[in-house]
Amino acid sequence: MSIHRGIAASAALAIALTTAACDSDSNDTEDPTTAPTTASASPARAQATTDPAVDSVPLAGDENVPIEWVLEGAASDPVIDVARRTIALLLLASSSPSWSEPSKIESPARALAAPDYDLAAKLEKQTVSSPPADAGDPVRILAQQPDVSGADATEWLCIDYRAKASGSDNGTPVTVDLTVIDGLWKATSYNLNTEVTDADQSRSDRCSKDF
């Protein structure tokens, strides 16, 4: 069962959370987005950037896991970029045999994640050796404007794993937490089954609307 088809239901999300423990690629030119809007940045956010090695993760996915992006934040925002590539790497590792080798995952995972967050180890537990039955079905992901407080941030995404199969127009709330380390934004965790508080309700509600 691939992650984008199998995690569509809430029960499957819980299973995936247990197993998960918690664009310089040519395809990136096909990345569909809405017209970006640029949010005002805090000093820490303005000064921090991304590790160039994260560019090895194709935002558009691959032939087994094509990813369609809709942006409500600026495409050039390093917070959004690191979060998007973290989730893209998760989808590739869990559904594409082309990304089944640890050696292919480890370098981008180190570039994306904080040193004390072993993203590669988490992803390597989910790699597949053959394409899933629904390989090639696109995953649609909405990337919202991030919540940024100084050197810490949370990026909210809405992932529609069954956009093609079911014709749905909404998604599952997913978050990526990030922090600035040595001037670079790094992921410190991701959550496929985000607990929604009252303060976050509008973020979750956005996932229930068309995108």
GROMACS .gro file of N, CA and C in nm, residues 54-192:
model
  417
   54VAL      N    1   1.964   2.040  -0.042
   54VAL     CA    2   1.822   2.002  -0.041
   54VAL      C    3   1.765   2.003  -0.183
   55ASP      N    4   1.832   2.070  -0.275
   55ASP     CA    5   1.783   2.076  -0.413
   55ASP      C    6   1.782   1.940  -0.481
   56SER      N    7   1.849   1.843  -0.422
   56SER     CA    8   1.850   1.708  -0.482
   56SER      C    9   1.717   1.637  -0.467
   57VAL      N   10   1.628   1.690  -0.382
   57VAL     CA   11   1.495   1.632  -0.366
   57VAL      C   12   1.401   1.700  -0.466
   58PRO      N   13   1.349   1.627  -0.565
   58PRO     CA   14   1.263   1.689  -0.666
   58PRO      C   15   1.126   1.722  -0.611
   59LEU      N   16   1.091   1.847  -0.612
   59LEU     CA   17   0.960   1.888  -0.561
   59LEU      C   18   0.846   1.825  -0.640
   60ALA      N   19   0.868   1.800  -0.767
   60ALA     CA   20   0.765   1.740  -0.851
   60ALA      C   21   0.757   1.589  -0.838
   61GLY      N   22   0.838   1.529  -0.749
   61GLY     CA   23   0.836   1.385  -0.731
   61GLY      C   24   0.901   1.313  -0.849
   62ASP      N   25   0.852   1.191  -0.877
   62ASP     CA   26   0.902   1.117  -0.993
   62ASP      C   27   0.787   1.044  -1.060
   63GLU      N   28   0.819   0.950  -1.149
   63GLU     CA   29   0.713   0.882  -1.224
   63GLU      C   30   0.624   0.796  -1.135
   64ASN      N   31   0.675   0.751  -1.022
   64ASN     CA   32   0.595   0.672  -0.929
   64ASN      C   33   0.513   0.757  -0.835
   65VAL      N   34   0.566   0.875  -0.802
   65VAL     CA   35   0.499   0.965  -0.707
   65VAL      C   36   0.501   1.107  -0.761
   66PRO      N   37   0.422   1.137  -0.863
   66PRO     CA   38   0.415   1.276  -0.909
   66PRO      C   39   0.345   1.363  -0.807
   67ILE      N   40   0.400   1.481  -0.780
   67ILE     CA   41   0.346   1.570  -0.679
   67ILE      C   42   0.303   1.701  -0.744
   68GLU      N   43   0.180   1.741  -0.718
   68GLU     CA   44   0.127   1.867  -0.767
   68GLU      C   45   0.115   1.964  -0.649
   69TRP      N   46   0.181   2.079  -0.658
   69TRP     CA   47   0.184   2.174  -0.548
   69TRP      C   48   0.094   2.294  -0.575
   70VAL      N   49   0.029   2.339  -0.470
   70VAL     CA   50  -0.045   2.465  -0.471
   70VAL      C   51   0.013   2.549  -0.357
   71LEU      N   52   0.061   2.668  -0.387
   71LEU     CA   53   0.128   2.751  -0.287
   71LEU      C   54   0.042   2.869  -0.246
   72GLU      N   55   0.032   2.889  -0.117
   72GLU     CA   56  -0.028   3.011  -0.063
   72GLU      C   57   0.079   3.100  -0.001
   73GLY      N   58   0.202   3.054  -0.005
   73GLY     CA   59   0.315   3.133   0.041
   73GLY      C   60   0.413   3.151  -0.074
   74ALA      N   61   0.518   3.228  -0.052
   74ALA     CA   62   0.615   3.256  -0.158
   74ALA      C   63   0.695   3.131  -0.192
   75ALA      N   64   0.710   3.104  -0.321
   75ALA     CA   65   0.785   2.986  -0.365
   75ALA      C   66   0.931   2.993  -0.322
   76SER      N   67   0.984   3.116  -0.305
   76SER     CA   68   1.125   3.133  -0.269
   76SER      C   69   1.150   3.134  -0.119
   77ASP      N   70   1.045   3.119  -0.039
   77ASP     CA   71   1.061   3.122   0.107
   77ASP      C   72   1.135   2.997   0.154
   78PRO      N   73   1.251   3.010   0.219
   78PRO     CA   74   1.327   2.892   0.262
   78PRO      C   75   1.253   2.805   0.361
   79VAL      N   76   1.167   2.863   0.445
   79VAL     CA   77   1.088   2.782   0.539
   79VAL      C   78   0.997   2.686   0.461
   80ILE      N   79   0.925   2.742   0.365
   80ILE     CA   80   0.834   2.660   0.285
   80ILE      C   81   0.912   2.559   0.202
   81ASP      N   82   1.026   2.600   0.148
   81ASP     CA   83   1.104   2.511   0.064
   81ASP      C   84   1.154   2.389   0.140
   82VAL      N   85   1.209   2.409   0.259
   82VAL     CA   86   1.258   2.296   0.338
   82VAL      C   87   1.143   2.203   0.378
   83ALA      N   88   1.030   2.261   0.416
   83ALA     CA   89   0.915   2.179   0.453
   83ALA      C   90   0.864   2.099   0.333
   84ARG      N   91   0.853   2.163   0.218
   84ARG     CA   92   0.805   2.094   0.099
   84ARG      C   93   0.897   1.978   0.061
   85ARG      N   94   1.026   2.003   0.065
   85ARG     CA   95   1.121   1.897   0.026
   85ARG      C   96   1.125   1.785   0.130
   86THR      N   97   1.102   1.818   0.257
   86THR     CA   98   1.095   1.713   0.359
   86THR      C   99   0.980   1.618   0.330
   87ILE      N  100   0.863   1.673   0.298
   87ILE     CA  101   0.747   1.589   0.268
   87ILE      C  102   0.765   1.518   0.134
   88ALA      N  103   0.823   1.585   0.036
   88ALA     CA  104   0.849   1.520  -0.093
   88ALA      C  105   0.941   1.400  -0.074
   89LEU      N  106   1.045   1.414   0.010
   89LEU     CA  107   1.136   1.304   0.036
   89LEU      C  108   1.064   1.190   0.107
   90LEU      N  109   0.975   1.223   0.198
   90LEU     CA  110   0.894   1.121   0.266
   90LEU      C  111   0.811   1.041   0.166
   91LEU      N  112   0.743   1.111   0.076
   91LEU     CA  113   0.659   1.044  -0.023
   91LEU      C  114   0.742   0.958  -0.118
   92LEU      N  115   0.857   1.008  -0.160
   92LEU     CA  116   0.943   0.932  -0.249
   92LEU      C  117   0.997   0.807  -0.180
   93ALA      N  118   1.043   0.823  -0.056
   93ALA     CA  119   1.099   0.709   0.016
   93ALA      C  120   0.995   0.601   0.041
   94SER      N  121   0.871   0.640   0.062
   94SER     CA  122   0.767   0.545   0.098
   94SER      C  123   0.697   0.483  -0.022
   95SER      N  124   0.715   0.539  -0.143
   95SER     CA  125   0.638   0.489  -0.257
   95SER      C  126   0.717   0.470  -0.386
   96SER      N  127   0.842   0.512  -0.392
   96SER     CA  128   0.918   0.501  -0.516
   96SER      C  129   1.042   0.413  -0.500
   97PRO      N  130   1.051   0.302  -0.575
   97PRO     CA  131   1.169   0.217  -0.569
   97PRO      C  132   1.297   0.291  -0.607
   98SER      N  133   1.284   0.398  -0.684
   98SER     CA  134   1.401   0.476  -0.723
   98SER      C  135   1.468   0.543  -0.604
   99TRP      N  136   1.393   0.552  -0.494
   99TRP     CA  137   1.446   0.614  -0.373
   99TRP      C  138   1.456   0.513  -0.258
  100SER      N  139   1.478   0.386  -0.292
  100SER     CA  140   1.482   0.281  -0.190
  100SER      C  141   1.621   0.261  -0.130
  101GLU      N  142   1.725   0.315  -0.195
  101GLU     CA  143   1.860   0.296  -0.144
  101GLU      C  144   1.892   0.398  -0.035
  102PRO      N  145   1.939   0.351   0.081
  102PRO     CA  146   1.974   0.444   0.189
  102PRO      C  147   2.072   0.552   0.145
  103SER      N  148   2.163   0.517   0.057
  103SER     CA  149   2.264   0.614   0.013
  103SER      C  150   2.201   0.732  -0.061
  104LYS      N  151   2.085   0.711  -0.122
  104LYS     CA  152   2.018   0.819  -0.193
  104LYS      C  153   1.939   0.908  -0.099
  105ILE      N  154   1.895   0.852   0.013
  105ILE     CA  155   1.814   0.925   0.110
  105ILE      C  156   1.899   1.003   0.208
  106GLU      N  157   2.012   0.947   0.247
  106GLU     CA  158   2.088   1.001   0.359
  106GLU      C  159   2.138   1.143   0.337
  107SER      N  160   2.193   1.173   0.220
  107SER     CA  161   2.249   1.306   0.197
  107SER      C  162   2.142   1.415   0.200
  108PRO      N  163   2.032   1.402   0.126
  108PRO     CA  164   1.929   1.506   0.134
  108PRO      C  165   1.863   1.512   0.271
  109ALA      N  166   1.852   1.398   0.339
  109ALA     CA  167   1.792   1.399   0.473
  109ALA      C  168   1.878   1.478   0.570
  110ARG      N  169   2.011   1.464   0.560
  110ARG     CA  170   2.101   1.542   0.646
  110ARG      C  171   2.090   1.691   0.614
  111ALA      N  172   2.075   1.723   0.486
  111ALA     CA  173   2.065   1.864   0.446
  111ALA      C  174   1.935   1.926   0.493
  112LEU      N  175   1.829   1.846   0.502
  112LEU     CA  176   1.698   1.897   0.540
  112LEU      C  177   1.678   1.905   0.690
  113ALA      N  178   1.734   1.812   0.766
  113ALA     CA  179   1.698   1.797   0.907
  113ALA      C  180   1.806   1.847   1.002
  114ALA      N  181   1.761   1.880   1.122
  114ALA     CA  182   1.853   1.919   1.229
  114ALA      C  183   1.943   1.800   1.263
  115PRO      N  184   2.065   1.826   1.311
  115PRO     CA  185   2.159   1.717   1.338
  115PRO      C  186   2.106   1.612   1.436
  116ASP      N  187   2.024   1.654   1.533
  116ASP     CA  188   1.974   1.558   1.631
  116ASP      C  189   1.841   1.495   1.589
  117TYR      N  190   1.798   1.518   1.466
  117TYR     CA  191   1.675   1.458   1.416
  117TYR      C  192   1.712   1.364   1.301
  118ASP      N  193   1.710   1.234   1.327
  118ASP     CA  194   1.755   1.135   1.230
  118ASP      C  195   1.646   1.106   1.128
  119LEU      N  196   1.627   1.199   1.037
  119LEU     CA  197   1.524   1.185   0.935
  119LEU      C  198   1.551   1.066   0.844
  120ALA      N  199   1.677   1.044   0.810
  120ALA     CA  200   1.711   0.933   0.721
  120ALA      C  201   1.667   0.799   0.780
  121ALA      N  202   1.691   0.779   0.908
  121ALA     CA  203   1.653   0.652   0.971
  121ALA      C  204   1.503   0.630   0.968
  122LYS      N  205   1.427   0.736   0.987
  122LYS     CA  206   1.282   0.724   0.982
  122LYS      C  207   1.234   0.687   0.842
  123LEU      N  208   1.292   0.752   0.741
  123LEU     CA  209   1.249   0.728   0.605
  123LEU      C  210   1.292   0.592   0.553
  124GLU      N  211   1.409   0.547   0.594
  124GLU     CA  212   1.459   0.419   0.545
  124GLU      C  213   1.372   0.301   0.590
  125LYS      N  214   1.297   0.320   0.698
  125LYS     CA  215   1.205   0.216   0.744
  125LYS      C  216   1.084   0.201   0.652
  126GLN      N  217   1.062   0.299   0.565
  126GLN     CA  218   0.943   0.300   0.482
  126GLN      C  219   0.971   0.275   0.335
  127THR      N  220   1.096   0.252   0.297
  127THR     CA  221   1.128   0.238   0.156
  127THR      C  222   1.064   0.113   0.097
  128VAL      N  223   1.038   0.116  -0.033
  128VAL     CA  224   0.973   0.007  -0.104
  128VAL      C  225   1.066  -0.047  -0.212
  129SER      N  226   1.046  -0.174  -0.250
  129SER     CA  227   1.130  -0.236  -0.353
  129SER      C  228   1.061  -0.246  -0.487
  130SER      N  229   0.930  -0.227  -0.489
  130SER     CA  230   0.856  -0.233  -0.615
  130SER      C  231   0.748  -0.126  -0.614
  131PRO      N  232   0.708  -0.078  -0.731
  131PRO     CA  233   0.607   0.028  -0.735
  131PRO      C  234   0.475  -0.019  -0.678
  132PRO      N  235   0.403   0.065  -0.606
  132PRO     CA  236   0.271   0.028  -0.556
  132PRO      C  237   0.171   0.019  -0.670
  133ALA      N  238   0.057  -0.042  -0.642
  133ALA     CA  239  -0.044  -0.062  -0.746
  133ALA      C  240  -0.093   0.070  -0.805
  134ASP      N  241  -0.092   0.174  -0.723
  134ASP     CA  242  -0.142   0.304  -0.770
  134ASP      C  243  -0.030   0.399  -0.809
  135ALA      N  244   0.087   0.345  -0.842
  135ALA     CA  245   0.200   0.428  -0.883
  135ALA      C  246   0.160   0.516  -1.000
  136GLY      N  247   0.200   0.639  -0.995
  136GLY     CA  248   0.169   0.734  -1.102
  136GLY      C  249   0.051   0.823  -1.072
  137ASP      N  250  -0.031   0.786  -0.972
  137ASP     CA  251  -0.140   0.875  -0.932
  137ASP      C  252  -0.080   0.996  -0.863
  138PRO      N  253  -0.118   1.116  -0.902
  138PRO     CA  254  -0.057   1.236  -0.843
  138PRO      C  255  -0.105   1.260  -0.700
  139VAL      N  256  -0.016   1.315  -0.621
  139VAL     CA  257  -0.049   1.362  -0.488
  139VAL      C  258  -0.056   1.514  -0.496
  140ARG      N  259  -0.167   1.573  -0.453
  140ARG     CA  260  -0.181   1.719  -0.454
  140ARG      C  261  -0.155   1.771  -0.314
  141ILE      N  262  -0.071   1.873  -0.302
  141ILE     CA  263  -0.036   1.928  -0.171
  141ILE      C  264  -0.049   2.079  -0.172
  142LEU      N  265  -0.123   2.131  -0.076
  142LEU     CA  266  -0.133   2.275  -0.054
  142LEU      C  267  -0.034   2.314   0.054
  143ALA      N  268   0.054   2.412   0.025
  143ALA     CA  269   0.147   2.465   0.124
  143ALA      C  270   0.098   2.601   0.168
  144GLN      N  271   0.059   2.613   0.295
  144GLN     CA  272   0.009   2.738   0.348
  144GLN      C  273   0.125   2.829   0.389
  145GLN      N  274   0.091   2.954   0.421
  145GLN     CA  275   0.191   3.044   0.477
  145GLN      C  276   0.239   2.987   0.610
  146PRO      N  277   0.370   2.988   0.638
  146PRO     CA  278   0.420   2.932   0.763
  146PRO      C  279   0.394   3.022   0.883
  147ASP      N  280   0.389   2.960   1.000
  147ASP     CA  281   0.390   3.034   1.126
  147ASP      C  282   0.536   3.047   1.168
  148VAL      N  283   0.586   3.169   1.176
  148VAL     CA  284   0.727   3.192   1.209
  148VAL      C  285   0.738   3.277   1.334
  149SER      N  286   0.818   3.232   1.429
  149SER     CA  287   0.844   3.306   1.551
  149SER      C  288   0.994   3.305   1.575
  150GLY      N  289   1.060   3.414   1.535
  150GLY     CA  290   1.204   3.420   1.551
  150GLY      C  291   1.272   3.315   1.466
  151ALA      N  292   1.347   3.226   1.532
  151ALA     CA  293   1.422   3.122   1.462
  151ALA      C  294   1.348   2.989   1.457
  152ASP      N  295   1.220   2.989   1.491
  152ASP     CA  296   1.140   2.866   1.487
  152ASP      C  297   1.020   2.886   1.395
  153ALA      N  298   0.975   2.779   1.334
  153ALA     CA  299   0.862   2.789   1.242
  153ALA      C  300   0.787   2.657   1.234
  154THR      N  301   0.661   2.668   1.195
  154THR     CA  302   0.579   2.552   1.164
  154THR      C  303   0.515   2.575   1.029
  155GLU      N  304   0.532   2.480   0.939
  155GLU     CA  305   0.468   2.486   0.808
  155GLU      C  306   0.351   2.391   0.803
  156TRP      N  307   0.234   2.445   0.766
  156TRP     CA  308   0.112   2.365   0.754
  156TRP      C  309   0.090   2.329   0.607
  157LEU      N  310   0.066   2.200   0.584
  157LEU     CA  311   0.036   2.153   0.450
  157LEU      C  312  -0.094   2.072   0.453
  158CYS      N  313  -0.160   2.068   0.338
  158CYS     CA  314  -0.279   1.984   0.322
  158CYS      C  315  -0.248   1.885   0.211
  159ILE      N  316  -0.244   1.757   0.244
  159ILE     CA  317  -0.207   1.655   0.146
  159ILE      C  318  -0.329   1.576   0.103
  160ASP      N  319  -0.357   1.581  -0.028
  160ASP     CA  320  -0.467   1.504  -0.084
  160ASP      C  321  -0.407   1.383  -0.155
  161TYR      N  322  -0.405   1.269  -0.085
  161TYR     CA  323  -0.343   1.149  -0.139
  161TYR      C  324  -0.423   1.085  -0.251
  162ARG      N  325  -0.552   1.116  -0.258
  162ARG     CA  326  -0.639   1.050  -0.356
  162ARG      C  327  -0.704   1.148  -0.452
  163ALA      N  328  -0.631   1.253  -0.487
  163ALA     CA  329  -0.687   1.356  -0.572
  163ALA      C  330  -0.740   1.300  -0.704
  164LYS      N  331  -0.664   1.210  -0.765
  164LYS     CA  332  -0.706   1.153  -0.892
  164LYS      C  333  -0.805   1.039  -0.871
  165ALA      N  334  -0.777   0.953  -0.774
  165ALA     CA  335  -0.859   0.834  -0.755
  165ALA      C  336  -1.001   0.866  -0.711
  166SER      N  337  -1.016   0.967  -0.627
  166SER     CA  338  -1.148   0.995  -0.571
  166SER      C  339  -1.209   1.125  -0.622
  167GLY      N  340  -1.129   1.207  -0.690
  167GLY     CA  341  -1.178   1.336  -0.736
  167GLY      C  342  -1.199   1.433  -0.623
  168SER      N  343  -1.136   1.409  -0.509
  168SER     CA  344  -1.153   1.495  -0.393
  168SER      C  345  -1.080   1.627  -0.414
  169ASP      N  346  -1.120   1.727  -0.339
  169ASP     CA  347  -1.060   1.860  -0.349
  169ASP      C  348  -1.015   1.911  -0.213
  170ASN      N  349  -0.986   1.824  -0.121
  170ASN     CA  350  -0.938   1.867   0.010
  170ASN      C  351  -0.835   1.767   0.059
  171GLY      N  352  -0.775   1.796   0.174
  171GLY     CA  353  -0.665   1.712   0.217
  171GLY      C  354  -0.655   1.693   0.365
  172THR      N  355  -0.552   1.618   0.404
  172THR     CA  356  -0.521   1.587   0.543
  172THR      C  357  -0.419   1.687   0.595
  173PRO      N  358  -0.444   1.747   0.714
  173PRO     CA  359  -0.346   1.841   0.769
  173PRO      C  360  -0.217   1.771   0.810
  174VAL      N  361  -0.106   1.826   0.767
  174VAL     CA  362   0.026   1.774   0.800
  174VAL      C  363   0.113   1.893   0.838
  175THR      N  364   0.198   1.877   0.937
  175THR     CA  365   0.287   1.987   0.976
  175THR      C  366   0.433   1.944   0.973
  176VAL      N  367   0.519   2.043   0.948
  176VAL     CA  368   0.663   2.026   0.959
  176VAL      C  369   0.714   2.137   1.050
  177ASP      N  370   0.782   2.101   1.157
  177ASP     CA  371   0.843   2.200   1.247
  177ASP      C  372   0.988   2.223   1.204
  178LEU      N  373   1.030   2.348   1.213
  178LEU     CA  374   1.165   2.384   1.168
  178LEU      C  375   1.230   2.481   1.266
  179THR      N  376   1.363   2.488   1.258
  179THR     CA  377   1.438   2.584   1.337
  179THR      C  378   1.561   2.627   1.258
  180VAL      N  379   1.620   2.740   1.296
  180VAL     CA  380   1.741   2.788   1.230
  180VAL      C  381   1.863   2.735   1.303
  181ILE      N  382   1.952   2.669   1.228
  181ILE     CA  383   2.078   2.618   1.283
  181ILE      C  384   2.191   2.665   1.192
  182ASP      N  385   2.282   2.742   1.247
  182ASP     CA  386   2.395   2.795   1.170
  182ASP      C  387   2.349   2.865   1.042
  183GLY      N  388   2.240   2.941   1.055
  183GLY     CA  389   2.192   3.021   0.943
  183GLY      C  390   2.111   2.945   0.840
  184LEU      N  391   2.078   2.819   0.869
  184LEU     CA  392   2.002   2.737   0.775
  184LEU      C  393   1.874   2.687   0.840
  185TRP      N  394   1.764   2.691   0.766
  185TRP     CA  395   1.641   2.632   0.817
  185TRP      C  396   1.650   2.481   0.809
  186LYS      N  397   1.617   2.415   0.921
  186LYS     CA  398   1.625   2.270   0.930
  186LYS      C  399   1.495   2.214   0.989
  187ALA      N  400   1.449   2.102   0.936
  187ALA     CA  401   1.331   2.035   0.992
  187ALA      C  402   1.368   1.966   1.122
  188THR      N  403   1.282   1.981   1.222
  188THR     CA  404   1.303   1.914   1.350
  188THR      C  405   1.201   1.804   1.375
  189SER      N  406   1.094   1.800   1.298
  189SER     CA  407   0.994   1.693   1.307
  189SER      C  408   0.891   1.712   1.197
  190TYR      N  409   0.821   1.604   1.167
  190TYR     CA  410   0.702   1.615   1.082
  190TYR      C  411   0.593   1.532   1.147
  191ASN      N  412   0.470   1.570   1.122
  191ASN     CA  413   0.357   1.501   1.185
  191ASN      C  414   0.250   1.476   1.079
  192LEU      N  415   0.223   1.349   1.053
  192LEU     CA  416   0.121   1.312   0.954
  192LEU      C  417  -0.018   1.306   1.014
   0.00000   0.00000   0.00000
